[in-house]
PDB file of C-alpha atoms and ligand atoms in Angstrom:
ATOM      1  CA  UNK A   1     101.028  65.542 113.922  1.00  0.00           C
ATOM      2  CA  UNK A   2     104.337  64.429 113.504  1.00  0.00           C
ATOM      3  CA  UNK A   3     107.416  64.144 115.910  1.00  0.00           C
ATOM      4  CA  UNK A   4     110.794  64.360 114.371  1.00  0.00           C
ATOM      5  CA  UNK A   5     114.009  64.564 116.574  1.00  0.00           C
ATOM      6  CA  UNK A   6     117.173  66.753 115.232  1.00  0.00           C
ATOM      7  CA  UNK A   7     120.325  66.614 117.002  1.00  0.00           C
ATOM      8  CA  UNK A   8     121.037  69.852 118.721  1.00  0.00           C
ATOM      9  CA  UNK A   9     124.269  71.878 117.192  1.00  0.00           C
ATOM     10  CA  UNK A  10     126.476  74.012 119.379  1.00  0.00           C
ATOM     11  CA  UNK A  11     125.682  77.677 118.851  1.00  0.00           C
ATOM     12  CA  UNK A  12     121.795  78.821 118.238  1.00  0.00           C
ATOM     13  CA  UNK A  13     120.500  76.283 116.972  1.00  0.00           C
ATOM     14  CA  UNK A  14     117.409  76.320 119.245  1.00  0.00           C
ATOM     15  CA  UNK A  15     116.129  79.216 116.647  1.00  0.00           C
ATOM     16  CA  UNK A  16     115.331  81.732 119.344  1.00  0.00           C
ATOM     17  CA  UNK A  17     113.609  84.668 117.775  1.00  0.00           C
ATOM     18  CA  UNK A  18     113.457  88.414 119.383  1.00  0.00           C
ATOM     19  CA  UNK A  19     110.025  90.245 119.093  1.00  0.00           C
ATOM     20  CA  UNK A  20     111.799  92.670 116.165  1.00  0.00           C
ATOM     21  CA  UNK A  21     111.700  89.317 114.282  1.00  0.00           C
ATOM     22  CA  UNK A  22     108.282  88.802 115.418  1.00  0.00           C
ATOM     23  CA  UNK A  23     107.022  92.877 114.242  1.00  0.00           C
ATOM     24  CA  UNK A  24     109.053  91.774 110.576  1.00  0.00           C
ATOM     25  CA  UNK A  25     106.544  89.293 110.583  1.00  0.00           C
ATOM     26  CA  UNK A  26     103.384  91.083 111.931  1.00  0.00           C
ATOM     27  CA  UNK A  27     104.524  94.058 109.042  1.00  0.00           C
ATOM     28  CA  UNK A  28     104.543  91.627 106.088  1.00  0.00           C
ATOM     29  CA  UNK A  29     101.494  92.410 106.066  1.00  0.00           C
ATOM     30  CA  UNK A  30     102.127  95.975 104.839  1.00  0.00           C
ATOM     31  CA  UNK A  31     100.290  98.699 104.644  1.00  0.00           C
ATOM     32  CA  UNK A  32     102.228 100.890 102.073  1.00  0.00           C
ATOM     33  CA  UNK A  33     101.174 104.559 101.732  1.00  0.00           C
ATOM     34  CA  UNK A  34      97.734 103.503 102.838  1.00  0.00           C
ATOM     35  CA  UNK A  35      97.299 100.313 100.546  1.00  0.00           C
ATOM     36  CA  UNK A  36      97.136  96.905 102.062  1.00  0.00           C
ATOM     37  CA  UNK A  37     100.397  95.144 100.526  1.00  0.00           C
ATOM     38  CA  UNK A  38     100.155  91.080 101.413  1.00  0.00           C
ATOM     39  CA  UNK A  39     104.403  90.337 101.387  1.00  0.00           C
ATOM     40  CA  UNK A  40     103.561  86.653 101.794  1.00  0.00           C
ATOM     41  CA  UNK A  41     101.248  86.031  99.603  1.00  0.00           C
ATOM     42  CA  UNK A  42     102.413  81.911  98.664  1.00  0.00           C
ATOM     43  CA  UNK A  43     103.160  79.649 101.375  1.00  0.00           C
ATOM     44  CA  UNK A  44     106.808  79.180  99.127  1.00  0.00           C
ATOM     45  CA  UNK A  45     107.544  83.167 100.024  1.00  0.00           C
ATOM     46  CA  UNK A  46     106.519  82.450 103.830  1.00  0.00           C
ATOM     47  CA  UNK A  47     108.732  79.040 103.907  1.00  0.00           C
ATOM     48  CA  UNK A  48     111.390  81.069 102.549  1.00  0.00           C
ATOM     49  CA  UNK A  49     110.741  84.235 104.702  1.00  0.00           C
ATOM     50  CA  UNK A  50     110.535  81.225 107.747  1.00  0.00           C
ATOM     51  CA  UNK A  51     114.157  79.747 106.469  1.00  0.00           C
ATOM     52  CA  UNK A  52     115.897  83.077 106.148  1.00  0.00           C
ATOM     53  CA  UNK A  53     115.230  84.415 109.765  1.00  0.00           C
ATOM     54  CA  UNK A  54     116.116  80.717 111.239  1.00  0.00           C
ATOM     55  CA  UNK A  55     112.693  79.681 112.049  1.00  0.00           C
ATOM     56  CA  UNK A  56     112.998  76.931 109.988  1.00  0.00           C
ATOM     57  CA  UNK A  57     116.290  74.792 108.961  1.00  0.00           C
ATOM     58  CA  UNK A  58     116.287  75.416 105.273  1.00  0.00           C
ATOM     59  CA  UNK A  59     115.380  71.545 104.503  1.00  0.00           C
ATOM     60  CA  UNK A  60     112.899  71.640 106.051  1.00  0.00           C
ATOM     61  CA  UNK A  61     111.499  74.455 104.098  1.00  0.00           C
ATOM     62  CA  UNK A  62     112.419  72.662 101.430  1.00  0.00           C
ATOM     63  CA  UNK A  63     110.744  69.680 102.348  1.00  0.00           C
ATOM     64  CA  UNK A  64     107.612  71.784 103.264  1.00  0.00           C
ATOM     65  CA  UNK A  65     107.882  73.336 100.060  1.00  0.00           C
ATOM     66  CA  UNK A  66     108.090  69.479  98.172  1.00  0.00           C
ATOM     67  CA  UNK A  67     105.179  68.628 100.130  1.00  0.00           C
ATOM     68  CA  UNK A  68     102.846  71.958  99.451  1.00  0.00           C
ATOM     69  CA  UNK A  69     103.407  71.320  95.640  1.00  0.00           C
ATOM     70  CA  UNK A  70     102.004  67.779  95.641  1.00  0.00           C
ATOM     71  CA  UNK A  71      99.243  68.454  98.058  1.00  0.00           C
ATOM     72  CA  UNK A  72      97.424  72.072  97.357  1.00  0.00           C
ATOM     73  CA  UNK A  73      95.235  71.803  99.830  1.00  0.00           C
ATOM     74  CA  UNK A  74      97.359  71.622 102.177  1.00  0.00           C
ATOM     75  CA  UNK A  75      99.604  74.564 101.347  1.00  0.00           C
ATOM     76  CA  UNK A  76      96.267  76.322 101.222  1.00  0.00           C
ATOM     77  CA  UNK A  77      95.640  75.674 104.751  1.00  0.00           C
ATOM     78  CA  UNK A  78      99.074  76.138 105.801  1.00  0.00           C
ATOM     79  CA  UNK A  79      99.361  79.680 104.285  1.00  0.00           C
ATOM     80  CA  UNK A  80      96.234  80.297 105.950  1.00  0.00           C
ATOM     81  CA  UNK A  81      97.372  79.367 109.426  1.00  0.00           C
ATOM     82  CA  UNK A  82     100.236  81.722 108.700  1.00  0.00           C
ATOM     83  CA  UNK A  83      97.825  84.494 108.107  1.00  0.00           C
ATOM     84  CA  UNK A  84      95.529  83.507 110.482  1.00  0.00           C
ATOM     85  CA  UNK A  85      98.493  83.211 113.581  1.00  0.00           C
ATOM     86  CA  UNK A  86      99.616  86.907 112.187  1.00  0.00           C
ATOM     87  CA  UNK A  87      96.663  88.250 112.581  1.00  0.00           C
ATOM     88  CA  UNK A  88      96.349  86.711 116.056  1.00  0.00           C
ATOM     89  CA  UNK A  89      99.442  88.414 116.865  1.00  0.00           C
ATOM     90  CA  UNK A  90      99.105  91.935 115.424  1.00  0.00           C
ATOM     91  CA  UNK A  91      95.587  91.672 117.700  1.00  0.00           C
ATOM     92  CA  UNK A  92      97.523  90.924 120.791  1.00  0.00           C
ATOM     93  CA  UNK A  93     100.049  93.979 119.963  1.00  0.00           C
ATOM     94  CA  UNK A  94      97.510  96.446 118.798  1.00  0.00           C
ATOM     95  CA  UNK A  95      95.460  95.480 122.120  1.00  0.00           C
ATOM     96  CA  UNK A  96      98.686  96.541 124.242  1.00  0.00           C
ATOM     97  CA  UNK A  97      99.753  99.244 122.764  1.00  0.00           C
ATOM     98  CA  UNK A  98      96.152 100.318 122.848  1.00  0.00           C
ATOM     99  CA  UNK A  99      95.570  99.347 126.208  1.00  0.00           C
ATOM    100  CA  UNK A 100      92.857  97.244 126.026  1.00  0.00           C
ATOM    101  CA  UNK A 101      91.567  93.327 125.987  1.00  0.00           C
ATOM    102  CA  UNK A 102      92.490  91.700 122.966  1.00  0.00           C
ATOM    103  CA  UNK A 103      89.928  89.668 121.276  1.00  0.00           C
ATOM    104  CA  UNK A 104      89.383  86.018 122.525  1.00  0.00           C
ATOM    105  CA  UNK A 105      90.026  84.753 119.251  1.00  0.00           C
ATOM    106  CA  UNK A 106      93.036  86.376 118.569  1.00  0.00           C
ATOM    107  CA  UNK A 107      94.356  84.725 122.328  1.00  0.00           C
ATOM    108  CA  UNK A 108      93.285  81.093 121.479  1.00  0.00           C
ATOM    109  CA  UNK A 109      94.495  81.402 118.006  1.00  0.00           C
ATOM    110  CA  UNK A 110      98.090  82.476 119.736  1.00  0.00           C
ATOM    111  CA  UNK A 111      97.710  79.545 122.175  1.00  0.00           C
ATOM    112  CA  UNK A 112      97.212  76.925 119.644  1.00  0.00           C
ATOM    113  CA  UNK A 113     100.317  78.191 117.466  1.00  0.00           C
ATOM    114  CA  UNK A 114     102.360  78.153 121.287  1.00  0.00           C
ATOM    115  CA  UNK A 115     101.498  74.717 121.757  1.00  0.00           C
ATOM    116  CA  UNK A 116     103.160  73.336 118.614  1.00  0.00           C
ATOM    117  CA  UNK A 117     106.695  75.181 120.041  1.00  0.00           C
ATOM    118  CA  UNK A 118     109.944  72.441 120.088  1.00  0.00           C
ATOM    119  CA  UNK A 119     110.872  70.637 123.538  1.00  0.00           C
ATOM    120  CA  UNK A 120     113.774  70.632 124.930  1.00  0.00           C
ATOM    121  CA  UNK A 121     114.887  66.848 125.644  1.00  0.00           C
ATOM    122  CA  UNK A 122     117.976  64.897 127.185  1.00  0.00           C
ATOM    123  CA  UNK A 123     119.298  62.274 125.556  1.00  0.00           C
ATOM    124  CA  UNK A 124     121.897  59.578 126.279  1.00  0.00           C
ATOM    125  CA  UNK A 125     124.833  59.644 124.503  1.00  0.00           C
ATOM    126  CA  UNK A 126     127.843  57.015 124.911  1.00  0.00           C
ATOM    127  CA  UNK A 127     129.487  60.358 126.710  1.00  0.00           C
ATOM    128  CA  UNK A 128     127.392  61.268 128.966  1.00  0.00           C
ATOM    129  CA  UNK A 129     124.302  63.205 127.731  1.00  0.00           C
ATOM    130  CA  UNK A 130     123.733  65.814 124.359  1.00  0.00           C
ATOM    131  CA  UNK A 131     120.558  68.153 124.656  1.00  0.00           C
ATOM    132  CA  UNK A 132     118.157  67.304 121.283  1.00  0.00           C
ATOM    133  CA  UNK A 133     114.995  69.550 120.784  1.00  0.00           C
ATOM    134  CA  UNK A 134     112.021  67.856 119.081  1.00  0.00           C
ATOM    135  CA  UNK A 135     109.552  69.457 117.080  1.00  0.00           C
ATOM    136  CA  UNK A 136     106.076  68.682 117.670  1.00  0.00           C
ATOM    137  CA  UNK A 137     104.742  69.829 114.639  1.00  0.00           C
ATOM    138  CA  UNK A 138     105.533  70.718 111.290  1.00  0.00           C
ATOM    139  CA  UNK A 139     108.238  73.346 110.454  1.00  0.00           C
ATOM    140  CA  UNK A 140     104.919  75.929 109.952  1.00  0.00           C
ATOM    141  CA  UNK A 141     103.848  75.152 113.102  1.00  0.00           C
ATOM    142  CA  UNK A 142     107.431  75.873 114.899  1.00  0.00           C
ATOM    143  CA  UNK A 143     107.679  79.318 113.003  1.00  0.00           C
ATOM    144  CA  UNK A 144     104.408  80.447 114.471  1.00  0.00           C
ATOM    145  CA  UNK A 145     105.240  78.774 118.000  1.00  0.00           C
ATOM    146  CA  UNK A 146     108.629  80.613 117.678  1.00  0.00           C
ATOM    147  CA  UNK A 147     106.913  83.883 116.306  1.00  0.00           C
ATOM    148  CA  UNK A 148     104.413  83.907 119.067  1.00  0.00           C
ATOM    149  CA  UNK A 149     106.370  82.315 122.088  1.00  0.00           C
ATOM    150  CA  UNK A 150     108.983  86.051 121.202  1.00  0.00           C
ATOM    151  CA  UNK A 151     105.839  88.324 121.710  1.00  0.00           C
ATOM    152  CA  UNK A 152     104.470  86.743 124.970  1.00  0.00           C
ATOM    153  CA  UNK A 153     107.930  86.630 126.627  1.00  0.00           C
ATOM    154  CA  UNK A 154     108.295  90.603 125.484  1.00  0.00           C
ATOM    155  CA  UNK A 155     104.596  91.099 126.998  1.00  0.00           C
ATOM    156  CA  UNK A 156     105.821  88.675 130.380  1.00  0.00           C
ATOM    157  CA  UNK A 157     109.662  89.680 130.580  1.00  0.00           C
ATOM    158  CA  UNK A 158     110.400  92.384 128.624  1.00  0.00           C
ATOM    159  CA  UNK A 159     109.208  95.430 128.018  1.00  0.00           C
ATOM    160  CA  UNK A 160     106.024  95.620 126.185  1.00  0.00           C
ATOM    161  CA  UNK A 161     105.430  99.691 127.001  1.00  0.00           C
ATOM    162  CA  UNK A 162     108.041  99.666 124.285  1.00  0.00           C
ATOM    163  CA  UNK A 163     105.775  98.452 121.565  1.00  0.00           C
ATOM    164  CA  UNK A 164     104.701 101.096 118.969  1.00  0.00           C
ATOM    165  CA  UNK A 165     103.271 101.103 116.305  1.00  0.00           C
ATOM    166  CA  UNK A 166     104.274 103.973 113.861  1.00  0.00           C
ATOM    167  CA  UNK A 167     102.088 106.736 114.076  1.00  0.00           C
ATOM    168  CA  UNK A 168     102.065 107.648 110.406  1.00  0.00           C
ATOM    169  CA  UNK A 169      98.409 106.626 109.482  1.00  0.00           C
ATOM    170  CA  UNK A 170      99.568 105.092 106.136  1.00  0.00           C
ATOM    171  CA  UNK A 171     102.094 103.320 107.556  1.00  0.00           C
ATOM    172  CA  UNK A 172     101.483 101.628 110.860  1.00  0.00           C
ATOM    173  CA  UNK A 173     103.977  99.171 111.143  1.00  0.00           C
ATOM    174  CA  UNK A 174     104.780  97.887 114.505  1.00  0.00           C
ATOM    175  CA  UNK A 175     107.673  98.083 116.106  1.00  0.00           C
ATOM    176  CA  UNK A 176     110.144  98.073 119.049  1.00  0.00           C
ATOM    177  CA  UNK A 177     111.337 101.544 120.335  1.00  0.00           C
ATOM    178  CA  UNK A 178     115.268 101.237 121.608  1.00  0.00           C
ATOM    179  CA  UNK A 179     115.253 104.878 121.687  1.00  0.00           C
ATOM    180  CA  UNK A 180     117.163 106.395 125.015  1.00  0.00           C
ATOM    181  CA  UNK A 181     113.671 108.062 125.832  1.00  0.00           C
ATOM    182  CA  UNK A 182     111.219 106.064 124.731  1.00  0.00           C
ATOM    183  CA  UNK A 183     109.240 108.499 122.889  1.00  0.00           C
ATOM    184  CA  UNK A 184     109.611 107.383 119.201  1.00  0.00           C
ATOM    185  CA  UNK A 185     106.722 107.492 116.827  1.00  0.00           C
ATOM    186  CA  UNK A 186     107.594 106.411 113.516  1.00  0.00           C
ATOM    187  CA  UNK A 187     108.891 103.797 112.428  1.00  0.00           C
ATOM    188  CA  UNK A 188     112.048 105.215 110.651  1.00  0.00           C
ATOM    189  CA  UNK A 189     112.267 109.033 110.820  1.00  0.00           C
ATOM    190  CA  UNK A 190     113.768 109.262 107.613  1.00  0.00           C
ATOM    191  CA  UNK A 191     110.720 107.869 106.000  1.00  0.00           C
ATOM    192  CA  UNK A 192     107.168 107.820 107.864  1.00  0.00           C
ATOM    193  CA  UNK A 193     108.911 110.669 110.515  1.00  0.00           C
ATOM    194  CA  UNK A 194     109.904 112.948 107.498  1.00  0.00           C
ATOM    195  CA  UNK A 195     106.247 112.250 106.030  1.00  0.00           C
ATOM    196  CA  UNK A 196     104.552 113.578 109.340  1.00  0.00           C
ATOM    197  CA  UNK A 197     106.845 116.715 109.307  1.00  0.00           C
ATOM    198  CA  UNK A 198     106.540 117.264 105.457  1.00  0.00           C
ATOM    199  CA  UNK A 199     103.049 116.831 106.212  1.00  0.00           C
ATOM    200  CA  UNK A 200     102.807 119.546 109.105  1.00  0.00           C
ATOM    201  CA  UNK A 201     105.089 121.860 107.123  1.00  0.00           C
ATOM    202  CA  UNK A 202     102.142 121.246 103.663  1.00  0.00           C
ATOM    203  CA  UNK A 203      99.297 121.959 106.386  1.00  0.00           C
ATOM    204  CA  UNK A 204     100.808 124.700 107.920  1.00  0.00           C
ATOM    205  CA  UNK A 205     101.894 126.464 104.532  1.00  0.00           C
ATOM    206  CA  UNK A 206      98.668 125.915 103.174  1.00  0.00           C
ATOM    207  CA  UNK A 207      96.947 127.953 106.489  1.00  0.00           C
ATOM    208  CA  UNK A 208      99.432 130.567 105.943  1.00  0.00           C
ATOM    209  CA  UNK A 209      98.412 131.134 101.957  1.00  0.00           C
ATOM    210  CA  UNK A 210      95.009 130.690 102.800  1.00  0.00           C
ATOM    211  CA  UNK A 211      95.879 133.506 105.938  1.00  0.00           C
ATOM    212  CA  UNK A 212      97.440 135.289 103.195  1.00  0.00           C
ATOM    213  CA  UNK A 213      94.322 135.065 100.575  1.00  0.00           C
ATOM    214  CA  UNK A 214      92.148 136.274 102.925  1.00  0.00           C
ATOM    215  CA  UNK A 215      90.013 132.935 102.619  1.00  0.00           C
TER     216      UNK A 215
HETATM  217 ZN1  LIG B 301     106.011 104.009 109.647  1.00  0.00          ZN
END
């Protein structure tokens, strides 16, 4: 484990994450018109996919990155933990949405990746005092502590009746409904929405001929 200390910069740089950020991640793992699609497939595409949403400061993606090529091991088991944390994760939202216990896995497994989340310290300065966070593990372990602490303040805090996950069978991304009534279920009407209604429209044109045939 290692403990490195960065000085805290005015204006978000504590990388706080909202659960949307949290579904992008649980939906990288895609399923596209029924086909498991794996959007993170190298720990380089999940360091960068880390880096671009904040989780991570960009050098230290970098450095990540440096390290990963020289030790492939490593990277193995660090892409793994990624999966394995995501998985976790999508367990914990399926389980609410569905009502139900998660699995016990899937809660220690998002217990261990909360553990490894920054602290918060004080620190003199010839001033008076500047806030620094520390990170407690490495940059993979803060974007899974970040990724996980966003879901189980939503499930705590927020409002986890919200989460949905789109009811498109080929789809089933999850996601967060903001809609005035709270009845959404798709994830984008123009796409997986449209789909259902083309779908319905197929079925019901198909009874009709069928109606029609005599069949
Ligand atoms: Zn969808």
């Amino acid at each position: 484990m290692t403990i490195s200390s960065t000085h805290a910069a005015a204006g978000g740089h504590a990388h706080d994450v909202d659960v949307e950020t949290t579904f992008d991640f649980l939906n990288t793992l895609d399923l596209d018109d029924g086909f498991l699609v794996e959007k993170l497939p190298t720990l380089d595409l999940a360091l960068a996919w880390f880096a671009d949403r904040g989780l991570i400061h960009h050098e230290g993606a970098e450095r990540a990155g440096k390290h990963a090529a020289a030790h492939p091991r490593v990277a193995a088991r660090d892409l793994e933990r990624v999966h394995r944390v995501r998985g976790a994760l999508r367990e914990v939202a399926d389980a609410v949405v569905e009502h139900r216990s998660p699995r016990k896995d899937a809660i220690d497994e998002v217990n261990r990746a909360l553990h490894a989340r920054q602290v918060i310290e004080l620190t003199a300065a010839v001033d008076g005092c500047t806030v620094d966070h520390r990170h407690v593990g490495d940059p993979v372990d803060d974007a899974l502590a970040r990724l996980s602490e966003a879901l189980v303040q939503e499930l705590v805090s927020g409002q986890p009746e919200r989460i949905r996950i789109c009811d498109n069978d080929t789809c089933r991304w999850v996601f967060f409904d903001t809609s005035p009534t709270g009845r959404r279920r798709w994830c984008d009407m123009a796409t997986c929405g449209n789909r259902a209604k083309q779908a319905r429209h197929r079925a019901k044109a198909k009874a009709g001929s069928t109606a029609i045939l005599g069949l």
